[in-house]
Short mmCIF file of C-alpha atoms in Angstrom, two decimals:
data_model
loop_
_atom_site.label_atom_id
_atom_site.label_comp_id
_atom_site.label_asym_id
_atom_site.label_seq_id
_atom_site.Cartn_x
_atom_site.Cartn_y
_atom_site.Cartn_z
CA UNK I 1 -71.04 81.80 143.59
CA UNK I 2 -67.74 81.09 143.01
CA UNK I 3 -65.92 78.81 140.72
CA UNK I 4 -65.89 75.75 143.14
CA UNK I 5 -69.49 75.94 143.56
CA UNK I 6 -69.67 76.44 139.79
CA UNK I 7 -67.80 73.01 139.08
CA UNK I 8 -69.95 71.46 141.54
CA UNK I 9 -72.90 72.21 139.65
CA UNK I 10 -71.94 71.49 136.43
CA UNK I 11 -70.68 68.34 137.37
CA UNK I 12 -73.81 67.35 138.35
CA UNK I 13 -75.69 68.53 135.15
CA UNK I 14 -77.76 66.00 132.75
CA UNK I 15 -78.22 67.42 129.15
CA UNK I 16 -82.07 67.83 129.56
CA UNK I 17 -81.56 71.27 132.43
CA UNK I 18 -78.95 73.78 131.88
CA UNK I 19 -77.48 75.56 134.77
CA UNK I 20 -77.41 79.15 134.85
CA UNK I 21 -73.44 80.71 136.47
CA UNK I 22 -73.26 84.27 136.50
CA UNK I 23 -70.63 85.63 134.29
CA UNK I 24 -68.00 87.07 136.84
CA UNK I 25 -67.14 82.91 137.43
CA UNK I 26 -66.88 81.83 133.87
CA UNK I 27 -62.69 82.50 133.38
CA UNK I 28 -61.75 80.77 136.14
CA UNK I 29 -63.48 77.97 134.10
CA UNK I 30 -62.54 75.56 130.86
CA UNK I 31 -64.51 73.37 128.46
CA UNK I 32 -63.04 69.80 130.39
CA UNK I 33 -65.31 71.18 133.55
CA UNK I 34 -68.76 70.16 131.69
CA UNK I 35 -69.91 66.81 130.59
CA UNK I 36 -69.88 66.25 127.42
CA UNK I 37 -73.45 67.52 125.73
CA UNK I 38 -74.80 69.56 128.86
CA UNK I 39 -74.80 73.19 128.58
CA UNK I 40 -75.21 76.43 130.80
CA UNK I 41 -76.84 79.92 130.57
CA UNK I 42 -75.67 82.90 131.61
CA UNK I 43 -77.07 84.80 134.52
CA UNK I 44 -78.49 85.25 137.95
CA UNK I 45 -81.03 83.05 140.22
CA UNK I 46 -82.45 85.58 142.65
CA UNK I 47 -85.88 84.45 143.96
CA UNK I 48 -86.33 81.54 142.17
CA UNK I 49 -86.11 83.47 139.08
CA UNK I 50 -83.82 83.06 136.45
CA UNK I 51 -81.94 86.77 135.10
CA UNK I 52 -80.45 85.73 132.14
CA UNK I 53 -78.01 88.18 130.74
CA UNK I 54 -77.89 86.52 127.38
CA UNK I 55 -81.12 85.00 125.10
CA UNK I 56 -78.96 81.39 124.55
CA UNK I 57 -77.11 78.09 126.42
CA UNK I 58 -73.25 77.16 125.73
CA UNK I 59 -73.15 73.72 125.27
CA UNK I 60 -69.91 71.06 125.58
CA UNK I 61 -69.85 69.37 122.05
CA UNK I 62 -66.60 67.02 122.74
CA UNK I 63 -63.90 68.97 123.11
CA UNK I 64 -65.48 72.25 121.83
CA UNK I 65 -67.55 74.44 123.08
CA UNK I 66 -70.92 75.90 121.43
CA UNK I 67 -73.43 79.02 121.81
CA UNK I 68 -77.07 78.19 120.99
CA UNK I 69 -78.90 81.93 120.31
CA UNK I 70 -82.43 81.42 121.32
CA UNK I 71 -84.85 83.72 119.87
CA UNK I 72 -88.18 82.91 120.63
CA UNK I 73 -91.04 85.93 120.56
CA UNK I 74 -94.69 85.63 120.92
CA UNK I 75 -96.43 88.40 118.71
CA UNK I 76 -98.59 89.81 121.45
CA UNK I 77 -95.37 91.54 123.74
CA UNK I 78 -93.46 91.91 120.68
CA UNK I 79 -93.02 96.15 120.32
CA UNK I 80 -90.64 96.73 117.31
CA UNK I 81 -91.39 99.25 114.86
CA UNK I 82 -90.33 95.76 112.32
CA UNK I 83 -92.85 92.81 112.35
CA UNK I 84 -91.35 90.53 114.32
CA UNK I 85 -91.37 87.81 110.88
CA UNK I 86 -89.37 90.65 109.35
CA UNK I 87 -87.16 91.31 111.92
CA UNK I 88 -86.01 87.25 112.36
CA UNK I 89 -86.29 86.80 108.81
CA UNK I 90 -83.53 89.33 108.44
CA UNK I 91 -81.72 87.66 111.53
CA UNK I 92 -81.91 84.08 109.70
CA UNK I 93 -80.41 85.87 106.45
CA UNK I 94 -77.85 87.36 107.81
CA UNK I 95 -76.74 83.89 109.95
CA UNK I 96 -76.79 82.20 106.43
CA UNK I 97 -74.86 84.74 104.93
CA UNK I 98 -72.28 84.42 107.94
CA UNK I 99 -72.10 80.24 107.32
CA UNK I 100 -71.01 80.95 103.31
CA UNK I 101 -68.31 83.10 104.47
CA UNK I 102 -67.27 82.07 107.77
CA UNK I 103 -68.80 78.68 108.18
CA UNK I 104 -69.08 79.33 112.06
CA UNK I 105 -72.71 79.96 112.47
CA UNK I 106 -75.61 77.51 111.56
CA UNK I 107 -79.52 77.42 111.74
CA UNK I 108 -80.51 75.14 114.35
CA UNK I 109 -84.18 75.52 114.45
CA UNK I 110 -87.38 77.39 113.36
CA UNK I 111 -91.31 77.42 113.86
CA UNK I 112 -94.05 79.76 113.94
CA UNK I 113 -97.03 78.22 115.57
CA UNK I 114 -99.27 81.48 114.89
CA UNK I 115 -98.63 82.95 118.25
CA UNK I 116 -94.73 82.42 119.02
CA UNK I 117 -91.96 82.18 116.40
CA UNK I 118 -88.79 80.73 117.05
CA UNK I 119 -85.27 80.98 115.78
CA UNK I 120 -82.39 79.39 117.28
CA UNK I 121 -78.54 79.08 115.46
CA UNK I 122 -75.54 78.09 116.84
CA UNK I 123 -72.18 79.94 117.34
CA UNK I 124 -68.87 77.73 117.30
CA UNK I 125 -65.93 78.50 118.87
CA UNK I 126 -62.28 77.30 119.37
CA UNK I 127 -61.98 79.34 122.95
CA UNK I 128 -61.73 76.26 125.78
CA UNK I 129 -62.15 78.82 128.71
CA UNK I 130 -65.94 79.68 129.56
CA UNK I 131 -65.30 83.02 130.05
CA UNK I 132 -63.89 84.26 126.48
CA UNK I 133 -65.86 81.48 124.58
CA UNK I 134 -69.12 83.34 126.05
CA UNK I 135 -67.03 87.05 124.84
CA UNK I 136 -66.39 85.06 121.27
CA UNK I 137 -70.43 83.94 120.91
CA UNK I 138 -71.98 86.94 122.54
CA UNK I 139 -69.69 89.20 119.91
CA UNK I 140 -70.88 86.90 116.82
CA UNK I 141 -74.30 86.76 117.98
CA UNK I 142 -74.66 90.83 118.11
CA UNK I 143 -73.21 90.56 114.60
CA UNK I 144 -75.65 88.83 112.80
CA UNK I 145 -78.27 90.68 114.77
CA UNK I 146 -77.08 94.34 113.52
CA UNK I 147 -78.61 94.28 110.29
CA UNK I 148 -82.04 93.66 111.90
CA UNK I 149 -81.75 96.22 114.87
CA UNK I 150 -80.33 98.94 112.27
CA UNK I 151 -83.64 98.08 110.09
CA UNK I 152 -86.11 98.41 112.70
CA UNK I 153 -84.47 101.47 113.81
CA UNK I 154 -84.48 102.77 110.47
CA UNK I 155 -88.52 101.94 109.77
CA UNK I 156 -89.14 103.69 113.71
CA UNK I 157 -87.52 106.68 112.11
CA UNK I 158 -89.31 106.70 108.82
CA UNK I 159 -92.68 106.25 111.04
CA UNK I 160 -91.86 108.60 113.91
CA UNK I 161 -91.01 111.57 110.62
CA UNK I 162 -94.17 110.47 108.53
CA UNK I 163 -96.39 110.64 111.79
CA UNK I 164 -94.68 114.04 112.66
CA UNK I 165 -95.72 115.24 109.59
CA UNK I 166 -99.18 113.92 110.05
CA UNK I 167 -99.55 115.60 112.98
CA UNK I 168 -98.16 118.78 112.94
CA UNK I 169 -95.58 117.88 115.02
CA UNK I 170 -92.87 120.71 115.72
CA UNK I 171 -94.76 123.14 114.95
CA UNK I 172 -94.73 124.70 118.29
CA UNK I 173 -91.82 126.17 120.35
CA UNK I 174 -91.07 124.54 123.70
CA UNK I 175 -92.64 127.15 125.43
CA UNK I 176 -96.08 126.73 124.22
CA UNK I 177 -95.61 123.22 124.78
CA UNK I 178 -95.25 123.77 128.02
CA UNK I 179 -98.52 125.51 128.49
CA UNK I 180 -100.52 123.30 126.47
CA UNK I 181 -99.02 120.31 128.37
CA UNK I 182 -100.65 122.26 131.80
CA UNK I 183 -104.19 123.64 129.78
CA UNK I 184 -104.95 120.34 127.70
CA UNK I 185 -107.93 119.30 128.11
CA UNK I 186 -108.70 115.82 127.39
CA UNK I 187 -106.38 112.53 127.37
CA UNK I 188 -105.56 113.05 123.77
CA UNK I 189 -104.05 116.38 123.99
CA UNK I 190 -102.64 115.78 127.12
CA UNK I 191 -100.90 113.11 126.39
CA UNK I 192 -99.47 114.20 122.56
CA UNK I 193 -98.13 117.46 124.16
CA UNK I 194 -96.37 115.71 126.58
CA UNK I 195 -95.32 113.08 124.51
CA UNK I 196 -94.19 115.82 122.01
CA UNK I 197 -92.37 117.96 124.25
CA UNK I 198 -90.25 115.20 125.86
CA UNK I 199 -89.41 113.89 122.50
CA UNK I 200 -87.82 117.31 121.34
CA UNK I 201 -86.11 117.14 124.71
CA UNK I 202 -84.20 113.84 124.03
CA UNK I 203 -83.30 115.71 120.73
CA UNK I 204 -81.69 118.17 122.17
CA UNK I 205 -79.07 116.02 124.00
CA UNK I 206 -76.10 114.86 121.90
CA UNK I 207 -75.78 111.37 120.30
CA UNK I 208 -79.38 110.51 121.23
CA UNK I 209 -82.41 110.93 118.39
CA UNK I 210 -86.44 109.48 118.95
CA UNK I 211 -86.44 106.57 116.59
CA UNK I 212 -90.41 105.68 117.73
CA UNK I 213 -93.14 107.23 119.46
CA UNK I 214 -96.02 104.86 120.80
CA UNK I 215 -99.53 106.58 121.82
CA UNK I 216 -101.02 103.50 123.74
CA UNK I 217 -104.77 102.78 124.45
CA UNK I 218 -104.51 104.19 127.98
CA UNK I 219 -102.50 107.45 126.31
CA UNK I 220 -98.89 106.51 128.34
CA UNK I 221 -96.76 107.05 125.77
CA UNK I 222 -93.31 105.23 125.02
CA UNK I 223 -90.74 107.31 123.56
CA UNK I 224 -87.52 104.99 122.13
CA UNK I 225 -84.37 106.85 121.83
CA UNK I 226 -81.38 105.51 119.77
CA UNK I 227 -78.29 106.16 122.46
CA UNK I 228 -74.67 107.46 120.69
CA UNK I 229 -73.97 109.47 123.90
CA UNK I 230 -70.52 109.78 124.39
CA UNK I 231 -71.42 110.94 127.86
CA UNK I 232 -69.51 108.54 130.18
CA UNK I 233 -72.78 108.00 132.23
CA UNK I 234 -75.13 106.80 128.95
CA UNK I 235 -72.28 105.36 127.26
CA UNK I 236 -72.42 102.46 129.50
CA UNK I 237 -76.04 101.88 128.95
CA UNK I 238 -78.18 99.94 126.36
CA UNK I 239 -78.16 101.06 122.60
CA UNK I 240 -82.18 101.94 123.53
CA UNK I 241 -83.64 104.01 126.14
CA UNK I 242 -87.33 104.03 126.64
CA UNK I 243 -89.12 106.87 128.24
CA UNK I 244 -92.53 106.83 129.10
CA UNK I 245 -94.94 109.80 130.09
CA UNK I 246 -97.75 110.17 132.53
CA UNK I 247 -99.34 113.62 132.36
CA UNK I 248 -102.02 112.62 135.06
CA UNK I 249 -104.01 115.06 137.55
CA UNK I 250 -102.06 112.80 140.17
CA UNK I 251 -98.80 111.79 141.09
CA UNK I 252 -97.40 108.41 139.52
CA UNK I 253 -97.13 105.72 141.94
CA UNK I 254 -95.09 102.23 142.64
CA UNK I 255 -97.39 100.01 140.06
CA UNK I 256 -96.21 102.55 137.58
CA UNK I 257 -92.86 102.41 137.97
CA UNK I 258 -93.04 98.22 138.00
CA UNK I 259 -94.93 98.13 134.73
CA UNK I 260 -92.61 100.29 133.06
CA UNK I 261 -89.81 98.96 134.61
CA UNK I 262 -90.78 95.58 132.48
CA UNK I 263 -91.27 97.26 129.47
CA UNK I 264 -87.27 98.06 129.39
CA UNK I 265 -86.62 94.41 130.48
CA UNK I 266 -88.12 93.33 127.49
CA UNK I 267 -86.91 95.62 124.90
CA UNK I 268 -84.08 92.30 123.57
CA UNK I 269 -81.90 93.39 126.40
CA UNK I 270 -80.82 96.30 124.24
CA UNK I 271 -82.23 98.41 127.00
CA UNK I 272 -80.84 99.36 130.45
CA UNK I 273 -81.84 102.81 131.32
CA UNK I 274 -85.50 104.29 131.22
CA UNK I 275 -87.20 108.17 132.00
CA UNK I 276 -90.34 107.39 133.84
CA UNK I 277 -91.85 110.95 132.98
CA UNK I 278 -94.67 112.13 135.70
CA UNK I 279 -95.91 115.87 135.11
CA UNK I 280 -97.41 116.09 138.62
CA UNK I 281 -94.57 114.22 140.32
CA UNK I 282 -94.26 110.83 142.43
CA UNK I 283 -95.30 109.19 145.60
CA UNK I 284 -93.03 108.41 148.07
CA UNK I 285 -93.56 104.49 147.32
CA UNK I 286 -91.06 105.08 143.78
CA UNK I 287 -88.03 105.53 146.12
CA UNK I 288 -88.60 102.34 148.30
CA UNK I 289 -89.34 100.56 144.59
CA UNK I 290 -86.17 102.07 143.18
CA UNK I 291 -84.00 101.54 146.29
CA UNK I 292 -85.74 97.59 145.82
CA UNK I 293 -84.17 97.11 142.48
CA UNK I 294 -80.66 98.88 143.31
CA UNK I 295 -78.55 96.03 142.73
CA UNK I 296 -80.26 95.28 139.29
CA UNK I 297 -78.71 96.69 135.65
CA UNK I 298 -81.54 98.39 134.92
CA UNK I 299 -81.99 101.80 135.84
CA UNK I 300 -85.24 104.20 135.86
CA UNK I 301 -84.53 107.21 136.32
CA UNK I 302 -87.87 109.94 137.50
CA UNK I 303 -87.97 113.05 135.90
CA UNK I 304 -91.03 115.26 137.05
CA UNK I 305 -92.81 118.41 135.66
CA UNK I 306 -90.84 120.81 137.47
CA UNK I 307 -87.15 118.96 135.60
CA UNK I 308 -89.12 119.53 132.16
CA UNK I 309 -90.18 123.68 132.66
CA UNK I 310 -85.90 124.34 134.07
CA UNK I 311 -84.90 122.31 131.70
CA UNK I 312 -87.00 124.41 128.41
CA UNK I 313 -86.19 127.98 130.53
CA UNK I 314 -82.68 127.43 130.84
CA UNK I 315 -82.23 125.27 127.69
CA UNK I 316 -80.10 122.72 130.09
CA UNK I 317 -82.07 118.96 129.29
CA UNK I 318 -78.70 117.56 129.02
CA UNK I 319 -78.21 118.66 132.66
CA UNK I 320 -81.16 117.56 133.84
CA UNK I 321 -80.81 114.11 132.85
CA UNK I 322 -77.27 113.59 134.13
CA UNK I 323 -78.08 115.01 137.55
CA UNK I 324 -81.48 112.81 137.52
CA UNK I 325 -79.20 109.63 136.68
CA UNK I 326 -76.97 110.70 139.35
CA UNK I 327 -79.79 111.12 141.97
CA UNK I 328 -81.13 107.62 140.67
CA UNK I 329 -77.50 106.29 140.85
CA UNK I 330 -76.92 107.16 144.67
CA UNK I 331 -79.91 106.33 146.05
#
């Protein structure tokens, strides 16, 4: 789309639909190129489905433009170490705390109907082109959201050490990991060696420390790693990266690699890169899927059993995950 085809759109907006422009047409763009009180959203239509790269709609308010946040979670897919009440309680506080002092952010809406609860606030702004009014809101909107990212964080941390504890958890060196990762004999064990093992890993590798380990019904575990990397390759990526292990008697397959590949979509777009973790390896039907999804920001990444033993016998994880993400990368 360019911006032609952008005007054209908006220009034929009503206030009740948004449109959705990707970003890359938004400078060429100013405020007097909307009618007044219609709005747009921020993202891709590939499919018939709508990639939004940020959780809110810009709106024309006269000669001003405004950033409506939109955070609305349903309990049931909501995987924060923080209730999700807490974690949008906090969220609300901190936007009211923002209004006092800067008188730029306000509560629009709220409502918990038992299953979803919903936030919304908007974000003014005195930018009149598109593209740096969206910079302006987007930067404000990560602001008041800090607060509530660095508490859940925080409580994964306090969990992940209390369950360590629990558990035993480090007391084994990687070695005999290793081997009880091959010998285990049921799910359980199976599934907390590996899960163990990877997660002192992702220690290993600099600016990046396991904030929250998940041990599902089905024993796939979710590992979520806090990313500081200052490696230029993870430095681009999300402030999360998930990783999630399958020590199965088989190789791990396409549906895998889907699923999981949703599970870093919906981690509040904090997340862009993910391990998908197979002991025994993957089918052939993972590189068609990943070659599918090229031209998407999120990237998985395979690591197999064989990256995990070079990677504890030459002490080189940090290695093994840049040449993985390089592999991924080319494809």
């Amino acid at each position: 789309m360019n911006a032609a085809q952008a005007r054209q759109i908006l220009q034929g907006l009503d206030e009740d639909e948004p449109a959705v422009l990707p970003v890359s047409v938004l400078k060429n763009l100013n405020v007097n190129d909307i009618p007044d009180g219609c709005g747009f959203q921020i993202g891709t239509i590939e499919d018939r489905m709508h990639k939004i790269d940020w959780n809110g709609t810009i709106y024309r308010r006269g000669p001003n433009l405004v950033g409506e946040a939109d955070h609305t979670w349903t309990r049931k897919y909501w995987y924060s170490p923080i209730g999700l009440e807490q974690y949008l309680d906090l969220v609300r506080r901190a936007v009211e705390a923002r209004q006092k002092s800067c008188g730029d952010v306000a509560i629009t809406y709220q409502d918990d109907d038992g299953a979803y609860i919903v936030l919304r606030f908007e974000i003014m702004t005195t930018e009149t082109n598109l593209g740096l009014a969206y910079a302006a809101i987007v930067k404000v909107s990560h602001q008041v959201e800090e607060a509530a990212n660095a508490a859940s964080d925080e409580i994964g941390e306090r969990i992940s050490e209390i369950a360590s504890r629990l558990s035993g958890w480090g007391s084994e060196n990687l070695d005999t990991l290793v081997d009880s990762v091959e010998t285990a004999s049921t799910n359980q064990d199976k599934g907390r060696s590996l899960e163990e093992l990877c997660s002192r890993l992702f220690e290993t590798v600099d600016g990046m420390s396991v904030t929250q380990r998940i041990l599902t019904e089905t024993e796939e575990i979710d590992i979520s790693i806090a990313n500081g990397s200052e490696d230029s390759r993870f430095k681009r990526e999300g402030a999360i990266i998930l990783a999630e292990c399958k020590n199965w008697s088989g190789k791990c397959g396409k549906n895998e690699f889907v699923v999981f590949r949703s599970k870093v979509e919906n981690r509040s777009r904090r997340a862009t890169l993910g391990f998908l973790i197979s002991w025994n390896g993957f089918t052939e039907t993972i590189t068609k899927e990943m070659l599918r999804g090229s031209r998407e920001e999120i990237l998985i990444v395979p690591l197999t059993g064989n990256d995990l033993r070079e990677a504890v016998r030459n002490m080189n994880f940090s290695q093994i995950l840049t040449k993985a993400w390089d592999k991924a990368v080319s494809l």
